[in-house]
């Protein structure tokens, strides 16, 4: 099976002549599949971005951990920097990692839903094609 299963459905669907209502349903299903596929790609990009943020926060925490207590550290807040104590910055970094992990969990759950939706749409398209082919043979 190819990486993009809907490609074979597009090829089959474009060469068939369907009644108007079936053609409309076919186009709607194809549009839904394309939209779902796009949402899946966006979710993947967001997960990767969050993973990079986690790594960045962990590396920053590791570097800050090695600093002495008398070292002056600054936390960025918008466009400005605030003088902050090391434990507070480390706590902020831990909170950021936890927040990113929660978002990743949420995005992965959403991806699972989108993947189920995609497979349902593909099955519906296949059924529509089989129905048309069986009607054409009969």
Coordinates of C-alpha atoms in Angstrom, one line a residue:
X1 CA 0.0 0.0 0.0
X2 CA 1.3 3.5 -0.8
X3 CA 2.1 6.1 1.8
X4 CA -0.8 8.3 0.6
X5 CA -3.8 5.9 0.2
X6 CA -6.0 8.6 -1.0
X7 CA -3.8 9.0 -4.1
X8 CA -5.2 5.8 -5.6
X9 CA -8.7 6.9 -4.8
X10 CA -8.1 10.2 -6.6
X11 CA -6.9 8.4 -9.7
X12 CA -9.9 6.0 -9.7
X13 CA -12.4 8.8 -8.9
X14 CA -11.2 11.2 -11.6
X15 CA -11.7 8.6 -14.4
X16 CA -15.2 7.6 -13.3
X17 CA -18.4 9.2 -14.3
X18 CA -20.7 9.5 -11.4
X19 CA -24.3 10.7 -11.0
X20 CA -24.5 14.3 -9.8
X21 CA -25.3 13.5 -6.1
X22 CA -22.6 10.8 -5.9
X23 CA -20.1 13.1 -7.5
X24 CA -20.9 15.8 -4.9
X25 CA -20.5 13.2 -2.0
X26 CA -17.3 12.0 -3.6
X27 CA -15.9 15.6 -3.8
X28 CA -17.0 16.3 -0.2
X29 CA -15.2 13.1 1.1
X30 CA -12.1 14.0 -0.9
X31 CA -12.1 17.6 0.6
X32 CA -12.6 16.2 4.1
X33 CA -9.6 13.8 3.6
X34 CA -7.4 16.6 2.3
X35 CA -8.4 18.8 5.2
X36 CA -7.8 16.0 7.7
X37 CA -4.4 15.3 6.1
X38 CA -3.4 19.0 6.5
X39 CA -4.5 19.0 10.1
X40 CA -2.3 15.9 10.7
X41 CA 0.7 17.6 9.2
X42 CA 0.1 20.7 11.3
X43 CA -0.2 18.6 14.5
X44 CA 3.1 16.9 13.6
X45 CA 4.9 20.3 13.2
X46 CA 3.5 21.5 16.5
X47 CA 4.6 18.4 18.3
X48 CA 8.1 18.8 16.9
X49 CA 8.2 22.5 17.9
X50 CA 7.1 21.6 21.5
X51 CA 9.8 18.9 21.7
X52 CA 12.4 21.5 20.7
X53 CA 11.1 23.9 23.4
X54 CA 11.4 21.1 26.0
X55 CA 15.0 20.3 25.0
X56 CA 15.9 24.1 25.0
X57 CA 14.4 24.5 28.5
X58 CA 16.2 21.4 29.8
X59 CA 19.5 22.6 28.4
X60 CA 19.0 26.0 30.0
X61 CA 18.1 24.4 33.3
X62 CA 21.2 22.3 33.1
X63 CA 23.4 25.4 32.5
X64 CA 21.7 27.4 35.2
X65 CA 22.2 24.5 37.7
X66 CA 26.0 24.8 37.3
X67 CA 26.0 28.5 38.1
X68 CA 26.9 29.8 41.6
X69 CA 24.3 31.2 43.9
X70 CA 25.8 34.7 43.7
X71 CA 25.5 34.8 39.8
X72 CA 23.0 37.3 38.5
X73 CA 20.5 35.8 36.1
X74 CA 17.7 37.5 34.1
X75 CA 14.4 36.1 32.9
X76 CA 13.0 37.4 29.7
X77 CA 9.5 38.8 30.0
X78 CA 8.3 40.0 26.6
X79 CA 10.8 42.6 25.5
X80 CA 12.5 43.1 28.8
X81 CA 14.6 41.2 31.2
X82 CA 14.0 40.9 34.9
X83 CA 16.6 40.1 37.5
X84 CA 15.5 36.9 39.0
X85 CA 16.9 34.4 41.5
X86 CA 18.1 31.0 40.1
X87 CA 15.5 28.8 41.9
X88 CA 12.7 30.9 40.4
X89 CA 14.0 30.6 36.9
X90 CA 14.5 26.8 37.3
X91 CA 10.9 26.6 38.6
X92 CA 9.7 28.5 35.5
X93 CA 11.6 26.2 33.2
X94 CA 10.1 23.1 34.9
X95 CA 6.7 24.6 34.5
X96 CA 7.4 25.3 30.8
X97 CA 8.4 21.6 30.3
X98 CA 5.3 20.4 32.0
X99 CA 3.1 22.7 30.0
X100 CA 4.7 21.5 26.7
X101 CA 4.3 17.9 27.7
X102 CA 0.6 18.5 28.4
X103 CA 0.2 20.1 25.0
X104 CA 2.0 17.2 23.3
X105 CA -0.3 14.7 25.0
X106 CA -3.3 16.8 23.8
X107 CA -2.0 17.0 20.3
X108 CA -1.3 13.3 20.1
X109 CA -4.9 12.5 21.2
X110 CA -6.2 14.9 18.5
X111 CA -3.9 13.2 16.0
X112 CA -5.4 9.8 16.9
X113 CA -8.9 11.2 16.3
X114 CA -7.8 12.7 13.0
X115 CA -6.3 9.4 11.9
X116 CA -9.5 7.5 12.7
X117 CA -11.4 10.2 10.8
X118 CA -9.1 9.8 7.8
X119 CA -9.4 6.0 7.7
X120 CA -13.2 6.3 7.9
X121 CA -13.2 8.7 5.0
X122 CA -10.9 6.4 3.0
X123 CA -13.2 3.5 3.7
X124 CA -16.3 5.5 2.6
X125 CA -14.6 6.5 -0.6
X126 CA -13.6 2.9 -1.3
X127 CA -17.2 1.8 -0.7
X128 CA -18.5 4.5 -3.0
X129 CA -16.0 3.3 -5.8
X130 CA -17.0 -0.3 -5.3
X131 CA -20.6 0.6 -5.5
X132 CA -20.1 2.5 -8.7
X133 CA -18.0 -0.3 -10.2
X134 CA -20.6 -3.0 -9.3
X135 CA -23.4 -0.8 -10.8
X136 CA -21.3 -0.4 -14.0
X137 CA -20.8 -4.1 -14.3
X138 CA -24.4 -5.0 -13.7

